[in-house]
Amino acid sequence: MTKPAPSAVTIRIRIAVGENIAIGQGKADLLEAIGRTGSISAAARELDMSYRKAWMLVDEMNQCFPSPVVTAAKGGLRGGGAVVTELGQEALTRFRRIQAKAFKAIEEDVREFRKRLLD
C-alpha cells in the first residue's frame, strides 16, 4: 500500500490503545523499514533515529497487540535480525488503507483550504 502524497496540509492518524499509540505514521514507516532491512538497527539508521527510540517504538507496538508485530533475535555469530510478523504486516496494510481512505475523504476540502494558504 502506498503512502498518501505529501502536501502542504497533512493529517496525522494514530490508532491508540489506552494511552499507548498502537500505530501511527512513524511506527508504520518503522515497520516498513524493518521489513526492508531485516533489522531494527538498520531500520533506525534508515529513518535517522536512534536504535533505542526504534526499539521503544517496536516494544510499544508489541504491547498493543495480542502477539508481536515484530520479532527480534539478538546478535551473535550469525548476527541478529528482526522480522515483521504476519500480524505486523496486516496492521501495516490496514493502517495504510485507513490513511488512503482518510486522505481521499478530505482531498477536496484540503485542495480548497490550500488555496487560502501562503505559498
Coordinates of N, CA, C and O in Angstrom, one line a residue:
M1 N 0.9 -1.2 0.0 CA 0.0 0.0 0.0 C 0.9 1.2 0.0 O 1.8 1.3 0.8
T2 N 0.6 2.2 -0.8 CA 1.4 3.4 -0.9 C 1.0 4.4 0.1 O -0.2 4.5 0.5
K3 N 1.9 5.3 0.5 CA 1.6 6.4 1.4 C 0.9 7.5 0.7 O 1.1 7.7 -0.5
P4 N 0.0 8.2 1.4 CA -0.6 9.4 0.7 C 0.4 10.4 0.3 O 1.5 10.5 0.9
A5 N 0.1 11.1 -0.8 CA 1.1 12.0 -1.3 C 1.3 13.2 -0.3 O 0.4 13.6 0.3
P6 N 2.6 13.6 -0.2 CA 2.8 14.7 0.7 C 2.2 16.0 0.2 O 2.1 16.2 -1.0
S7 N 1.8 16.8 1.1 CA 1.1 18.1 0.7 C 1.4 19.1 1.8 O 1.9 18.8 2.8
A8 N 1.1 20.4 1.5 CA 1.3 21.4 2.5 C 0.4 21.2 3.7 O 0.7 21.6 4.8
V9 N -0.7 20.6 3.5 CA -1.6 20.2 4.6 C -1.6 18.7 4.8 O -1.8 18.0 3.8
T10 N -1.3 18.3 6.0 CA -1.3 16.8 6.3 C -2.2 16.5 7.4 O -2.5 17.4 8.3
I11 N -2.7 15.3 7.5 CA -3.4 14.8 8.6 C -2.5 13.7 9.2 O -1.8 13.0 8.5
R12 N -2.6 13.5 10.5 CA -1.9 12.5 11.2 C -2.9 11.6 11.9 O -3.7 12.1 12.7
I13 N -2.9 10.4 11.5 CA -3.8 9.4 12.1 C -3.0 8.5 13.0 O -1.9 8.1 12.7
R14 N -3.5 8.3 14.2 CA -2.9 7.4 15.2 C -4.0 6.5 15.7 O -5.1 7.0 16.0
I15 N -3.7 5.2 15.9 CA -4.6 4.3 16.5 C -4.1 4.0 17.9 O -3.0 3.5 18.0
A16 N -4.9 4.3 18.9 CA -4.5 4.2 20.3 C -5.1 3.0 20.9 O -6.2 2.6 20.6
V17 N -4.4 2.5 21.9 CA -4.9 1.5 22.8 C -4.6 2.1 24.2 O -3.5 2.1 24.7
G18 N -5.7 2.6 24.9 CA -5.5 3.3 26.1 C -4.6 4.5 25.9 O -4.9 5.3 25.0
E19 N -3.5 4.6 26.6 CA -2.6 5.7 26.5 C -1.5 5.5 25.5 O -0.7 6.4 25.2
N20 N -1.4 4.2 25.0 CA -0.3 3.9 24.0 C -0.8 4.1 22.6 O -2.0 3.8 22.3
I21 N 0.1 4.4 21.7 CA -0.2 4.5 20.3 C 0.2 3.2 19.7 O 1.4 2.8 19.6
A22 N -0.8 2.4 19.2 CA -0.5 1.1 18.6 C 0.2 1.3 17.3 O 1.1 0.6 17.0
I23 N -0.3 2.3 16.5 CA 0.4 2.6 15.2 C 0.0 4.0 14.8 O -1.1 4.5 15.0
G24 N 0.9 4.6 14.1 CA 0.8 5.9 13.5 C 1.8 6.0 12.4 O 2.4 5.0 12.0
Q25 N 1.9 7.2 11.8 CA 2.8 7.3 10.6 C 4.2 6.8 10.9 O 4.8 6.1 10.1
G26 N 4.8 7.3 12.0 CA 6.2 6.9 12.3 C 6.4 5.4 12.6 O 7.4 4.8 12.1
K27 N 5.5 4.8 13.3 CA 5.6 3.4 13.5 C 5.3 2.6 12.2 O 6.0 1.6 12.0
A28 N 4.4 3.1 11.4 CA 4.2 2.4 10.1 C 5.5 2.5 9.3 O 5.9 1.5 8.7
D29 N 6.1 3.7 9.2 CA 7.4 3.8 8.5 C 8.4 2.9 9.0 O 9.2 2.3 8.3
L30 N 8.5 2.7 10.4 CA 9.5 1.8 11.0 C 9.2 0.4 10.6 O 10.1 -0.4 10.3
L31 N 7.9 0.0 10.7 CA 7.6 -1.4 10.2 C 8.1 -1.7 8.8 O 8.6 -2.7 8.5
E32 N 7.8 -0.7 7.9 CA 8.2 -0.9 6.5 C 9.8 -1.0 6.4 O 10.3 -1.8 5.7
A33 N 10.5 -0.2 7.2 CA 11.9 -0.2 7.2 C 12.5 -1.5 7.7 O 13.4 -2.1 7.2
I34 N 11.9 -2.0 8.8 CA 12.3 -3.3 9.3 C 12.1 -4.4 8.3 O 12.9 -5.3 8.1
G35 N 10.9 -4.3 7.6 CA 10.6 -5.3 6.6 C 11.6 -5.3 5.5 O 12.0 -6.3 5.0
R36 N 12.1 -4.1 5.1 CA 13.1 -4.0 4.0 C 14.5 -4.4 4.5 O 15.2 -5.0 3.7
T37 N 14.8 -4.0 5.7 CA 16.2 -4.3 6.1 C 16.4 -5.5 6.9 O 17.6 -6.0 7.0
G38 N 15.4 -6.0 7.5 CA 15.5 -7.2 8.4 C 16.2 -6.9 9.7 O 16.7 -7.8 10.3
S39 N 16.2 -5.7 10.1 CA 16.9 -5.3 11.3 C 16.3 -4.0 11.9 O 16.1 -3.0 11.2
I40 N 16.2 -4.0 13.2 CA 15.7 -2.8 13.9 C 16.8 -1.7 13.8 O 16.5 -0.5 13.5
S41 N 18.1 -2.1 14.0 CA 19.1 -1.0 14.0 C 19.3 -0.5 12.6 O 19.4 0.8 12.4
A42 N 19.2 -1.3 11.5 CA 19.3 -0.8 10.2 C 18.1 0.1 9.8 O 18.3 1.1 9.2
A43 N 16.9 -0.3 10.3 CA 15.7 0.5 10.0 C 15.9 1.8 10.7 O 15.5 2.9 10.2
A44 N 16.4 1.8 12.0 CA 16.6 3.1 12.7 C 17.5 4.0 11.9 O 17.3 5.2 11.8
R45 N 18.6 3.5 11.5 CA 19.6 4.3 10.7 C 18.9 4.8 9.4 O 19.1 6.0 9.1
E46 N 18.2 4.0 8.8 CA 17.5 4.4 7.5 C 16.5 5.6 7.8 O 16.4 6.5 7.0
L47 N 15.9 5.6 9.0 CA 14.9 6.6 9.4 C 15.5 7.7 10.2 O 14.8 8.6 10.7
D48 N 16.8 7.7 10.3 CA 17.6 8.7 11.1 C 17.1 8.8 12.5 O 16.8 10.0 13.0
M49 N 16.9 7.7 13.2 CA 16.5 7.7 14.6 C 17.5 6.8 15.4 O 18.1 6.0 14.8
S50 N 17.5 7.0 16.7 CA 18.4 6.1 17.5 C 17.8 4.7 17.5 O 16.6 4.5 17.4
Y51 N 18.7 3.7 17.8 CA 18.3 2.4 18.0 C 17.3 2.3 19.2 O 16.3 1.6 19.1
R52 N 17.7 3.0 20.2 CA 16.8 3.0 21.4 C 15.4 3.4 21.1 O 14.5 2.8 21.6
K53 N 15.3 4.5 20.4 CA 13.9 5.0 20.1 C 13.2 4.0 19.2 O 12.0 3.7 19.5
A54 N 13.9 3.4 18.2 CA 13.2 2.4 17.4 C 12.8 1.2 18.2 O 11.7 0.7 18.1
W55 N 13.7 0.8 19.1 CA 13.3 -0.4 20.0 C 12.1 -0.1 20.9 O 11.2 -0.9 21.0
M56 N 12.1 1.1 21.4 CA 11.0 1.5 22.3 C 9.7 1.6 21.5 O 8.6 1.2 22.0
L57 N 9.7 2.0 20.2 CA 8.5 2.1 19.4 C 8.0 0.6 19.1 O 6.8 0.4 19.1
V58 N 9.0 -0.2 18.7 CA 8.6 -1.6 18.5 C 8.0 -2.3 19.7 O 7.0 -2.9 19.7
D59 N 8.6 -2.0 20.9 CA 8.1 -2.6 22.1 C 6.7 -2.1 22.4 O 5.9 -2.9 22.8
E60 N 6.5 -0.8 22.2 CA 5.1 -0.3 22.5 C 4.1 -0.9 21.5 O 3.0 -1.3 21.9
M61 N 4.5 -1.0 20.2 CA 3.6 -1.7 19.3 C 3.3 -3.1 19.7 O 2.1 -3.6 19.8
N62 N 4.4 -3.9 20.1 CA 4.2 -5.3 20.5 C 3.3 -5.4 21.7 O 2.6 -6.4 21.9
Q63 N 3.3 -4.4 22.6 CA 2.4 -4.5 23.8 C 1.0 -4.1 23.5 O 0.1 -4.4 24.3
C64 N 0.7 -3.5 22.4 CA -0.6 -3.1 22.0 C -1.4 -4.2 21.2 O -2.6 -4.1 21.1
F65 N -0.7 -5.2 20.8 CA -1.4 -6.3 20.0 C -1.3 -7.6 20.8 O -0.5 -7.8 21.7
P66 N -2.2 -8.6 20.5 CA -2.2 -9.8 21.2 C -1.0 -10.7 21.0 O -0.7 -11.6 21.8
S67 N -0.3 -10.5 19.9 CA 1.0 -11.1 19.7 C 1.9 -10.1 19.0 O 1.5 -9.1 18.5
P68 N 3.2 -10.4 19.0 CA 4.2 -9.4 18.5 C 3.9 -9.0 17.0 O 3.6 -9.9 16.2
V69 N 4.2 -7.8 16.7 CA 4.2 -7.3 15.3 C 5.6 -7.4 14.7 O 5.8 -7.4 13.5
V70 N 6.6 -7.4 15.6 CA 8.0 -7.6 15.2 C 8.6 -8.6 16.2 O 8.4 -8.5 17.4
T71 N 9.4 -9.5 15.6 CA 10.2 -10.4 16.5 C 11.6 -10.1 16.2 O 12.0 -9.9 15.0
A72 N 12.4 -10.2 17.2 CA 13.9 -9.9 17.0 C 14.7 -11.0 17.7 O 14.3 -11.6 18.6
A73 N 15.9 -11.2 17.1 CA 16.9 -12.1 17.6 C 18.1 -11.4 17.9 O 18.5 -10.5 17.2
K74 N 18.7 -11.6 19.1 CA 20.0 -10.9 19.5 C 21.1 -11.3 18.5 O 21.1 -12.4 17.9
G75 N 22.1 -10.4 18.4 CA 23.2 -10.7 17.6 C 24.0 -11.8 18.1 O 23.8 -12.4 19.2
G76 N 25.0 -12.3 17.4 CA 25.8 -13.4 17.8 C 26.7 -13.8 16.6 O 27.0 -12.9 15.7
L77 N 27.0 -15.0 16.5 CA 27.9 -15.5 15.4 C 27.2 -15.2 14.0 O 27.8 -14.9 13.1
R78 N 25.9 -15.5 14.0 CA 25.1 -15.3 12.8 C 24.5 -14.0 12.7 O 23.8 -13.7 11.7
G79 N 24.7 -13.2 13.7 CA 24.1 -11.8 13.7 C 22.6 -11.9 14.2 O 22.0 -13.0 14.2
G80 N 22.1 -10.8 14.5 CA 20.7 -10.7 14.9 C 19.8 -10.5 13.8 O 20.1 -10.9 12.6
G81 N 18.7 -9.9 14.0 CA 17.8 -9.6 13.0 C 16.4 -9.4 13.5 O 16.1 -9.6 14.7
A82 N 15.5 -8.9 12.7 CA 14.1 -8.7 13.1 C 13.2 -9.0 11.9 O 13.6 -8.8 10.7
V83 N 12.0 -9.4 12.2 CA 11.1 -9.8 11.2 C 9.7 -9.2 11.6 O 9.3 -9.2 12.7
V84 N 9.1 -8.6 10.6 CA 7.7 -8.1 10.8 C 6.8 -9.3 10.6 O 6.9 -10.0 9.6
T85 N 6.1 -9.6 11.7 CA 5.2 -10.8 11.7 C 4.0 -10.7 10.7 O 3.8 -9.6 10.2
E86 N 3.3 -11.7 10.6 CA 2.1 -11.7 9.7 C 1.1 -10.7 10.3 O 0.5 -9.9 9.6
L87 N 1.0 -10.6 11.6 CA 0.1 -9.7 12.3 C 0.6 -8.2 12.1 O -0.2 -7.3 11.8
G88 N 1.9 -8.1 12.1 CA 2.5 -6.8 11.9 C 2.3 -6.3 10.5 O 1.9 -5.1 10.2
Q89 N 2.4 -7.2 9.5 CA 2.1 -6.8 8.1 C 0.7 -6.5 7.9 O 0.3 -5.5 7.2
E90 N -0.2 -7.2 8.5 CA -1.7 -7.0 8.4 C -2.0 -5.6 9.0 O -2.7 -4.8 8.5
A91 N -1.4 -5.3 10.2 CA -1.6 -4.0 10.9 C -1.1 -2.9 10.0 O -1.8 -1.8 9.8
L92 N 0.1 -3.0 9.4 CA 0.6 -2.0 8.5 C -0.3 -1.8 7.2 O -0.6 -0.7 6.9
T93 N -0.7 -2.9 6.6 CA -1.6 -2.8 5.4 C -2.9 -2.1 5.8 O -3.3 -1.2 5.0
R94 N -3.5 -2.5 6.9 CA -4.7 -1.9 7.3 C -4.5 -0.4 7.6 O -5.4 0.5 7.3
F95 N -3.4 0.0 8.3 CA -3.2 1.4 8.6 C -3.0 2.2 7.4 O -3.5 3.3 7.2
R96 N -2.2 1.7 6.4 CA -2.0 2.4 5.1 C -3.4 2.6 4.4 O -3.6 3.6 3.8
R97 N -4.2 1.6 4.5 CA -5.5 1.7 3.8 C -6.4 2.8 4.5 O -7.0 3.5 3.9
I98 N -6.3 2.8 5.9 CA -7.0 3.8 6.6 C -6.5 5.2 6.2 O -7.3 6.1 6.0
Q99 N -5.2 5.4 6.1 CA -4.6 6.7 5.7 C -5.1 7.1 4.3 O -5.5 8.2 4.1
A100 N -5.1 6.1 3.4 CA -5.5 6.4 2.0 C -7.0 6.8 2.0 O -7.4 7.8 1.3
K101 N -7.8 6.1 2.7 CA -9.3 6.5 2.7 C -9.5 7.8 3.4 O -10.3 8.6 2.9
A102 N -8.8 8.1 4.4 CA -8.9 9.4 5.1 C -8.5 10.5 4.1 O -9.2 11.6 4.0
F103 N -7.4 10.3 3.5 CA -6.9 11.4 2.5 C -7.9 11.6 1.4 O -8.2 12.7 1.1
K104 N -8.4 10.5 0.9 CA -9.4 10.6 -0.2 C -10.6 11.4 0.3 O -11.2 12.2 -0.5
A105 N -11.1 11.1 1.5 CA -12.3 11.7 2.0 C -12.1 13.2 2.2 O -13.1 14.0 2.1
I106 N -10.9 13.7 2.5 CA -10.7 15.1 2.7 C -10.0 15.8 1.6 O -9.8 17.0 1.6
E107 N -9.7 15.1 0.5 CA -8.9 15.7 -0.6 C -9.4 17.0 -1.1 O -8.7 18.0 -1.3
E108 N -10.7 17.0 -1.4 CA -11.3 18.2 -2.0 C -11.3 19.4 -1.0 O -10.9 20.5 -1.4
D109 N -11.6 19.1 0.2 CA -11.5 20.2 1.3 C -10.1 20.7 1.4 O -9.9 21.9 1.6
V110 N -9.1 19.8 1.4 CA -7.7 20.2 1.5 C -7.3 21.1 0.3 O -6.7 22.1 0.5
R111 N -7.7 20.7 -0.8 CA -7.4 21.4 -2.1 C -8.0 22.9 -1.9 O -7.3 23.8 -2.2
E112 N -9.2 23.0 -1.5 CA -9.8 24.3 -1.3 C -9.1 25.1 -0.2 O -8.9 26.3 -0.3
F113 N -8.8 24.4 0.9 CA -8.1 25.0 2.0 C -6.7 25.6 1.6 O -6.3 26.7 1.9
R114 N -6.0 24.8 0.8 CA -4.7 25.2 0.3 C -4.7 26.4 -0.5 O -3.7 27.2 -0.5
K115 N -5.8 26.7 -1.2 CA -5.9 27.9 -2.0 C -5.8 29.1 -1.1 O -5.5 30.2 -1.6
R116 N -6.1 29.0 0.1 CA -6.1 30.1 1.0 C -4.8 30.3 1.8 O -4.7 31.2 2.7
L117 N -3.9 29.4 1.6 CA -2.6 29.4 2.3 C -1.6 30.3 1.6 O -1.7 30.4 0.3
L118 N -0.6 30.7 2.2 CA 0.5 31.4 1.6 C 1.4 30.4 0.9 O 1.6 29.3 1.4
D119 N 1.9 30.7 -0.2 CA 2.8 29.8 -1.0 C 4.3 30.0 -0.5 O 4.8 30.9 -0.2

